[in-house]
């Protein structure tokens, strides 16, 4: 995500840092470089300039220039103002409390409406709601079929009764009322381009259903196009906020950075994949950190918390903290890591990964090695797992035989474990987690 922009901004910061004391001229030159980087990332000119003006005003203050670490202060100012540009405070997407609550999904064709409708439905079902999906995109027959398939996959009912989108939508709301379903998500038709007919249809569906919320899906990979579409939708139908889809692709940053500045409406969600679970709430501060290559540790932890078996993870984490980390914990952690998904996605979210995501692109989890490690640990006695120091030559041989490996491979596992243990100690030592500049401390770590 935003790799190119991140690299360019970091190059600007590196140059600033190399200077020691800062002069206004150097700040201006850095701002000039940042402007080019932002415009190349397809950020709208007015949004970029407003952002840079704010950064300039703060960066040229005595407080920054005369501080002991002026370059660091400038980075912090950039981070703050980037957060502001992205919308400032996190704005959670809330339901109106009506029964049923009706949410309309709008946007041009291919922007990810149908996919997001399913993601929202899944999210609400997980929260204990009873959602209904309404397929009111009658432009393409395949669109209705697509929503039915998704509904089946996530276990959420889908309806599409009638030939006119307005009637289909209205019938959907009635169906929800009759069946005690409390959240209605209406998938509307998109056209290839913004046109008057599409706007009219969305307006009519909105009126007919009394929709409480209108969410617009914008493809983050299309940059300024998405912003132009957002502007047009705002003028014609008024939307409550946006979903930035395909953020897992090579979004350059233009759409994410411009859309709120241009429309005054928040981004509520980001789509980070094609699957119904690939949805994240949008947090301006976390996104700013990510853009600046500071990593998104909080989202990473949230993702981990969702996936981990909480009890087991808590116990294992407690043992890690108390330096009683055993081979059993090693096994648990390894299995949990695998549940989190591709390792390279995970690592890319961590700050300070050398070379950034590019360096990790070819990294593959070696499932064979994971399985071997697992077999070796499982072939140990519980006592050996808790106290590997007792594993001498004959035990090694027995473990190797039991797990179908060689003593060399057993040694390898033990070495890896020792390394992991050493790393844990370093991480969890008296200094706590490595400090990320400008990031809040993580409670409990
Ligand atoms: P619609 O025409 O607006 O309803 O768009 P769809 O929901 O059909 O999505 C268009 C294409 O984009 C489909 O192939 C989706 O699988 C894909 N897509 C949607 N959201 C995301 C996302 O967040 N990430 C990725 N990688 N693909 C997405
Ligand atoms: Mg669709």
Coordinates of N, CA, C and O in Angstrom, one line a residue, residues 309-426:
X309 N -6.8 -17.5 19.4 CA -7.7 -18.0 20.5 C -7.3 -17.2 21.7 O -6.1 -17.2 22.2
X310 N -8.2 -16.3 22.2 CA -7.8 -15.3 23.1 C -7.2 -15.8 24.4 O -6.1 -15.3 24.8
X311 N -7.8 -16.8 24.9 CA -7.3 -17.4 26.2 C -5.9 -17.9 26.1 O -5.0 -17.5 26.8
X312 N -5.7 -18.7 25.0 CA -4.4 -19.3 24.8 C -3.4 -18.3 24.5 O -2.3 -18.3 25.1
X313 N -3.8 -17.3 23.7 CA -2.8 -16.3 23.3 C -2.4 -15.5 24.6 O -1.3 -15.1 24.7
X314 N -3.4 -15.2 25.4 CA -3.1 -14.4 26.6 C -2.1 -15.2 27.5 O -1.1 -14.6 28.0
X315 N -2.4 -16.4 27.7 CA -1.5 -17.2 28.6 C -0.1 -17.3 28.0 O 0.9 -17.0 28.7
X316 N -0.1 -17.5 26.7 CA 1.2 -17.6 26.1 C 1.9 -16.3 26.1 O 3.2 -16.3 26.4
X317 N 1.2 -15.2 26.0 CA 1.8 -13.9 26.0 C 2.4 -13.6 27.4 O 3.4 -13.0 27.6
X318 N 1.6 -14.0 28.4 CA 2.0 -13.8 29.8 C 3.3 -14.6 30.1 O 4.2 -14.1 30.7
X319 N 3.4 -15.8 29.5 CA 4.6 -16.6 29.7 C 5.8 -15.9 29.0 O 6.9 -15.9 29.5
X320 N 5.5 -15.4 27.8 CA 6.5 -14.7 27.1 C 7.1 -13.5 27.9 O 8.3 -13.3 28.0
X321 N 6.1 -12.8 28.6 CA 6.5 -11.6 29.4 C 7.4 -12.0 30.6 O 8.3 -11.4 31.0
X322 N 7.0 -13.2 31.1 CA 7.7 -13.6 32.3 C 8.9 -14.4 32.0 O 9.5 -15.1 32.9
X323 N 9.3 -14.5 30.7 CA 10.5 -15.2 30.3 C 10.4 -16.7 30.6 O 11.4 -17.3 30.8
X324 N 9.2 -17.2 30.7 CA 9.0 -18.6 30.9 C 8.6 -19.3 29.6 O 7.9 -20.3 29.5
X325 N 9.0 -18.6 28.5 CA 8.6 -19.1 27.1 C 9.2 -20.5 26.9 O 10.4 -20.7 26.9
X326 N 8.3 -21.4 26.6 CA 8.7 -22.8 26.4 C 8.5 -23.2 24.9 O 7.9 -22.5 24.1
X327 N 9.0 -24.4 24.6 CA 8.8 -24.9 23.3 C 7.3 -25.1 23.0 O 6.9 -25.0 21.8
X328 N 6.5 -25.4 24.0 CA 5.0 -25.5 23.8 C 4.5 -24.1 23.3 O 3.6 -24.1 22.4
X329 N 4.9 -23.0 24.0 CA 4.5 -21.7 23.5 C 5.0 -21.4 22.1 O 4.3 -20.8 21.3
X330 N 6.2 -21.9 21.8 CA 6.8 -21.7 20.5 C 5.8 -22.3 19.5 O 5.5 -21.7 18.4
X331 N 5.4 -23.5 19.8 CA 4.4 -24.2 18.9 C 3.1 -23.4 18.7 O 2.6 -23.3 17.6
X332 N 2.6 -23.0 19.9 CA 1.3 -22.2 19.8 C 1.5 -21.0 19.0 O 0.7 -20.7 18.1
X333 N 2.6 -20.3 19.2 CA 2.8 -19.0 18.5 C 3.0 -19.3 17.0 O 2.4 -18.5 16.1
X334 N 3.7 -20.4 16.7 CA 3.9 -20.7 15.3 C 2.5 -21.0 14.6 O 2.3 -20.5 13.5
X335 N 1.7 -21.8 15.3 CA 0.4 -22.1 14.7 C -0.5 -20.9 14.5 O -1.2 -20.7 13.6
X336 N -0.4 -20.0 15.5 CA -1.2 -18.8 15.5 C -0.8 -17.9 14.4 O -1.6 -17.3 13.7
X337 N 0.5 -17.8 14.2 CA 1.1 -16.9 13.1 C 0.5 -17.4 11.8 O 0.2 -16.6 10.9
X338 N 0.4 -18.7 11.6 CA 0.0 -19.3 10.4 C -1.5 -18.8 10.1 O -1.9 -18.6 9.0
X339 N -2.3 -18.8 11.2 CA -3.7 -18.4 11.0 C -3.8 -16.9 10.6 O -4.9 -16.6 10.0
X340 N -2.8 -16.1 10.8 CA -3.0 -14.7 10.5 C -2.9 -14.4 9.0 O -3.1 -13.4 8.6
X341 N -2.5 -15.4 8.2 CA -2.4 -15.2 6.8 C -1.0 -15.0 6.3 O -0.1 -15.2 7.1
X342 N -0.9 -14.6 5.1 CA 0.4 -14.6 4.5 C 1.4 -13.8 5.3 O 1.1 -12.7 5.7
X343 N 2.5 -14.3 5.5 CA 3.5 -13.7 6.4 C 4.0 -12.4 5.9 O 4.2 -11.4 6.6
X344 N 4.0 -12.3 4.5 CA 4.6 -11.0 4.0 C 3.6 -9.8 4.3 O 4.1 -8.7 4.5
X345 N 2.3 -10.1 4.3 CA 1.4 -9.0 4.6 C 1.6 -8.5 6.0 O 1.6 -7.3 6.3
X346 N 1.8 -9.5 6.9 CA 1.9 -9.2 8.3 C 3.2 -8.4 8.5 O 3.2 -7.4 9.2
X347 N 4.3 -8.9 7.9 CA 5.6 -8.2 8.1 C 5.5 -6.8 7.6 O 6.1 -5.9 8.1
X348 N 4.8 -6.6 6.5 CA 4.8 -5.3 5.8 C 4.1 -4.3 6.7 O 4.3 -3.1 6.6
X349 N 3.3 -4.7 7.7 CA 2.6 -3.8 8.6 C 3.6 -3.4 9.7 O 3.3 -2.5 10.5
X350 N 4.6 -4.1 9.9 CA 5.5 -3.8 11.0 C 6.5 -2.7 10.6 O 7.0 -2.7 9.5
X351 N 6.8 -1.8 11.5 CA 7.7 -0.7 11.2 C 9.1 -1.3 11.1 O 9.4 -2.3 11.7
X352 N 9.9 -0.6 10.3 CA 11.3 -0.9 10.2 C 11.7 -2.2 9.5 O 12.8 -2.7 9.7
X353 N 10.8 -2.7 8.7 CA 11.2 -3.9 7.9 C 12.0 -3.3 6.8 O 11.6 -2.5 6.0
X354 N 13.3 -3.8 6.7 CA 14.2 -3.2 5.7 C 13.7 -3.4 4.3 O 13.2 -4.5 4.0
X355 N 13.7 -2.4 3.5 CA 13.3 -2.5 2.1 C 11.8 -2.5 2.0 O 11.3 -2.5 0.9
X356 N 11.1 -2.5 3.1 CA 9.6 -2.4 3.0 C 9.0 -3.6 2.3 O 9.6 -4.6 2.3
X357 N 7.8 -3.4 1.8 CA 7.0 -4.5 1.3 C 7.7 -5.2 0.1 O 7.6 -6.4 0.0
X358 N 8.4 -4.4 -0.6 CA 9.1 -5.0 -1.8 C 10.0 -6.1 -1.5 O 10.1 -7.1 -2.2
X359 N 10.7 -5.9 -0.4 CA 11.7 -6.9 0.0 C 11.0 -8.2 0.4 O 11.6 -9.3 0.4
X360 N 9.8 -8.1 0.7 CA 9.1 -9.3 1.3 C 8.2 -10.0 0.3 O 7.6 -11.0 0.6
X361 N 8.1 -9.4 -0.9 CA 7.2 -9.8 -1.9 C 7.4 -11.3 -2.2 O 6.4 -12.1 -2.4
X362 N 8.6 -11.7 -2.2 CA 8.9 -13.1 -2.7 C 9.0 -14.1 -1.5 O 9.3 -15.2 -1.6
X363 N 8.8 -13.5 -0.3 CA 8.9 -14.3 0.9 C 7.8 -15.3 1.0 O 6.6 -14.9 1.0
X364 N 8.0 -16.5 1.1 CA 7.0 -17.5 1.2 C 7.1 -18.3 2.5 O 8.2 -18.6 2.9
X365 N 6.0 -18.5 3.2 CA 6.1 -19.3 4.4 C 6.4 -20.8 3.9 O 5.8 -21.3 3.0
X366 N 7.4 -21.4 4.5 CA 7.7 -22.7 4.1 C 6.9 -23.7 4.9 O 7.2 -24.0 6.1
X367 N 5.8 -24.1 4.3 CA 4.9 -25.0 5.1 C 5.5 -26.3 5.5 O 5.3 -26.8 6.5
X368 N 6.4 -26.8 4.6 CA 7.1 -28.0 4.9 C 8.0 -27.9 6.2 O 7.9 -28.7 7.1
X369 N 8.6 -26.7 6.3 CA 9.5 -26.5 7.5 C 8.6 -26.4 8.7 O 9.0 -26.9 9.8
X370 N 7.5 -25.7 8.5 CA 6.6 -25.5 9.7 C 6.1 -26.9 10.2 O 6.1 -27.2 11.4
X371 N 5.8 -27.7 9.2 CA 5.2 -29.1 9.6 C 6.3 -29.9 10.3 O 6.1 -30.6 11.3
X372 N 7.6 -29.7 9.8 CA 8.7 -30.5 10.4 C 9.0 -30.0 11.8 O 9.1 -30.8 12.7
X373 N 8.9 -28.7 12.0 CA 9.2 -28.1 13.3 C 8.1 -28.6 14.3 O 8.4 -29.0 15.4
X374 N 6.9 -28.6 13.8 CA 5.8 -29.1 14.6 C 6.0 -30.6 15.0 O 5.8 -30.9 16.2
X375 N 6.4 -31.4 14.0 CA 6.6 -32.8 14.3 C 7.7 -33.0 15.4 O 7.6 -33.8 16.3
X376 N 8.7 -32.2 15.2 CA 9.9 -32.4 16.2 C 9.4 -32.0 17.6 O 9.6 -32.8 18.6
X377 N 8.7 -30.9 17.7 CA 8.2 -30.5 19.1 C 7.2 -31.5 19.6 O 7.3 -31.8 20.8
X378 N 6.4 -32.0 18.8 CA 5.4 -33.0 19.2 C 6.0 -34.3 19.7 O 5.5 -35.1 20.5
X379 N 7.2 -34.6 19.1 CA 7.9 -35.8 19.5 C 8.6 -35.7 20.8 O 9.2 -36.7 21.3
X380 N 8.6 -34.5 21.4 CA 9.3 -34.4 22.7 C 8.3 -34.7 23.8 O 7.1 -34.7 23.6
X381 N 8.9 -35.1 25.0 CA 8.0 -35.3 26.1 C 7.6 -33.9 26.7 O 8.4 -32.9 26.4
X382 N 6.5 -33.8 27.4 CA 6.2 -32.5 28.0 C 7.3 -31.9 28.8 O 7.5 -30.7 28.7
X383 N 8.0 -32.7 29.5 CA 9.1 -32.2 30.3 C 10.2 -31.6 29.4 O 10.7 -30.5 29.7
X384 N 10.5 -32.2 28.3 CA 11.5 -31.7 27.4 C 11.1 -30.4 26.8 O 11.9 -29.5 26.5
X385 N 9.8 -30.3 26.5 CA 9.3 -29.1 25.9 C 9.4 -27.9 26.9 O 9.6 -26.8 26.5
X386 N 9.2 -28.2 28.1 CA 9.3 -27.1 29.1 C 10.7 -26.8 29.5 O 11.0 -25.7 29.9
X387 N 11.6 -27.8 29.4 CA 13.0 -27.6 29.8 C 13.9 -28.2 28.8 O 14.5 -29.3 29.0
X388 N 14.1 -27.6 27.6 CA 14.9 -28.2 26.5 C 16.4 -28.4 26.9 O 17.1 -29.1 26.2
X389 N 16.8 -27.8 28.0 CA 18.2 -28.0 28.4 C 18.5 -29.5 28.7 O 19.7 -29.9 28.6
X390 N 17.5 -30.3 29.0 CA 17.7 -31.7 29.3 C 17.9 -32.5 28.1 O 18.2 -33.7 28.2
X391 N 17.7 -31.9 26.9 CA 17.7 -32.7 25.7 C 19.2 -33.0 25.3 O 19.8 -32.2 24.6
X392 N 19.7 -34.1 25.7 CA 21.1 -34.5 25.3 C 21.1 -35.4 24.1 O 20.0 -35.5 23.4
X393 N 22.2 -36.0 23.8 CA 22.4 -36.7 22.5 C 21.4 -37.8 22.3 O 20.8 -37.9 21.2
X394 N 21.1 -38.7 23.4 CA 20.2 -39.8 23.1 C 18.8 -39.3 23.0 O 18.0 -39.9 22.2
X395 N 18.4 -38.3 23.7 CA 17.1 -37.8 23.5 C 16.9 -37.2 22.1 O 15.8 -37.3 21.5
X396 N 17.9 -36.5 21.6 CA 17.9 -36.0 20.3 C 17.6 -37.1 19.2 O 16.8 -36.9 18.3
X397 N 18.3 -38.2 19.4 CA 18.2 -39.3 18.5 C 16.7 -39.8 18.5 O 16.1 -40.1 17.5
X398 N 16.2 -40.0 19.8 CA 14.8 -40.5 19.9 C 13.8 -39.5 19.3 O 12.9 -39.9 18.5
X399 N 14.0 -38.2 19.5 CA 13.1 -37.2 18.9 C 13.2 -37.3 17.4 O 12.1 -37.2 16.7
X400 N 14.4 -37.4 16.9 CA 14.5 -37.4 15.4 C 13.8 -38.6 14.8 O 13.1 -38.5 13.8
X401 N 14.0 -39.8 15.5 CA 13.3 -41.0 15.0 C 11.8 -40.8 15.1 O 11.1 -41.1 14.1
X402 N 11.4 -40.3 16.2 CA 9.9 -40.2 16.4 C 9.3 -39.2 15.4 O 8.1 -39.4 15.0
X403 N 10.0 -38.2 15.0 CA 9.4 -37.2 14.1 C 9.8 -37.4 12.7 O 9.4 -36.6 11.8
X404 N 10.5 -38.5 12.4 CA 10.9 -38.7 11.0 C 11.9 -37.7 10.5 O 11.9 -37.3 9.3
X405 N 12.7 -37.1 11.4 CA 13.7 -36.1 10.9 C 15.1 -36.6 11.3 O 15.3 -37.8 11.7
X406 N 16.1 -35.8 11.2 CA 17.4 -36.1 11.5 C 17.8 -35.3 12.8 O 17.2 -34.3 13.1
X407 N 18.9 -35.8 13.5 CA 19.3 -35.0 14.7 C 19.7 -33.6 14.3 O 19.5 -32.7 15.1
X408 N 20.2 -33.4 13.1 CA 20.6 -32.1 12.7 C 19.3 -31.2 12.6 O 19.4 -30.0 13.0
X409 N 18.2 -31.8 12.1 CA 17.0 -31.0 12.1 C 16.4 -30.7 13.5 O 15.9 -29.6 13.7
X410 N 16.6 -31.7 14.4 CA 16.2 -31.4 15.8 C 17.0 -30.3 16.3 O 16.5 -29.3 17.0
X411 N 18.3 -30.3 16.1 CA 19.2 -29.2 16.6 C 18.7 -27.9 16.0 O 18.7 -26.9 16.7
X412 N 18.3 -27.9 14.7 CA 17.9 -26.7 14.1 C 16.7 -26.1 14.8 O 16.6 -24.9 15.0
X413 N 15.7 -26.9 15.1 CA 14.5 -26.5 15.8 C 14.9 -25.9 17.1 O 14.4 -24.8 17.5
X414 N 15.8 -26.6 17.9 CA 16.2 -26.1 19.2 C 16.9 -24.7 19.1 O 16.7 -23.8 19.9
X415 N 17.7 -24.6 18.0 CA 18.4 -23.3 17.8 C 17.4 -22.2 17.5 O 17.5 -21.1 18.1
X416 N 16.4 -22.5 16.6 CA 15.4 -21.5 16.3 C 14.7 -21.0 17.6 O 14.4 -19.9 17.8
X417 N 14.4 -22.0 18.4 CA 13.6 -21.7 19.6 C 14.5 -20.8 20.5 O 14.0 -19.8 21.0
X418 N 15.7 -21.1 20.6 CA 16.6 -20.3 21.5 C 16.7 -18.9 20.9 O 16.6 -17.9 21.7
X419 N 16.7 -18.8 19.6 CA 16.8 -17.4 19.0 C 15.5 -16.7 19.3 O 15.5 -15.5 19.6
X420 N 14.4 -17.4 19.1 CA 13.1 -16.7 19.4 C 13.0 -16.3 20.8 O 12.5 -15.2 21.1
X421 N 13.5 -17.1 21.7 CA 13.4 -16.8 23.1 C 14.3 -15.5 23.4 O 13.9 -14.6 24.1
X422 N 15.5 -15.5 22.8 CA 16.3 -14.4 23.0 C 15.7 -13.1 22.5 O 15.7 -12.0 23.1
X423 N 15.0 -13.2 21.3 CA 14.3 -12.1 20.7 C 13.2 -11.6 21.6 O 13.0 -10.4 21.9
X424 N 12.5 -12.5 22.2 CA 11.4 -12.2 23.1 C 12.0 -11.4 24.3 O 11.4 -10.4 24.7
X425 N 13.1 -11.9 24.8 CA 13.6 -11.2 26.0 C 14.0 -9.8 25.6 O 13.8 -8.9 26.4
X426 N 14.6 -9.6 24.4 CA 15.0 -8.3 24.0 C 13.8 -7.4 23.8 O 13.8 -6.3 24.3

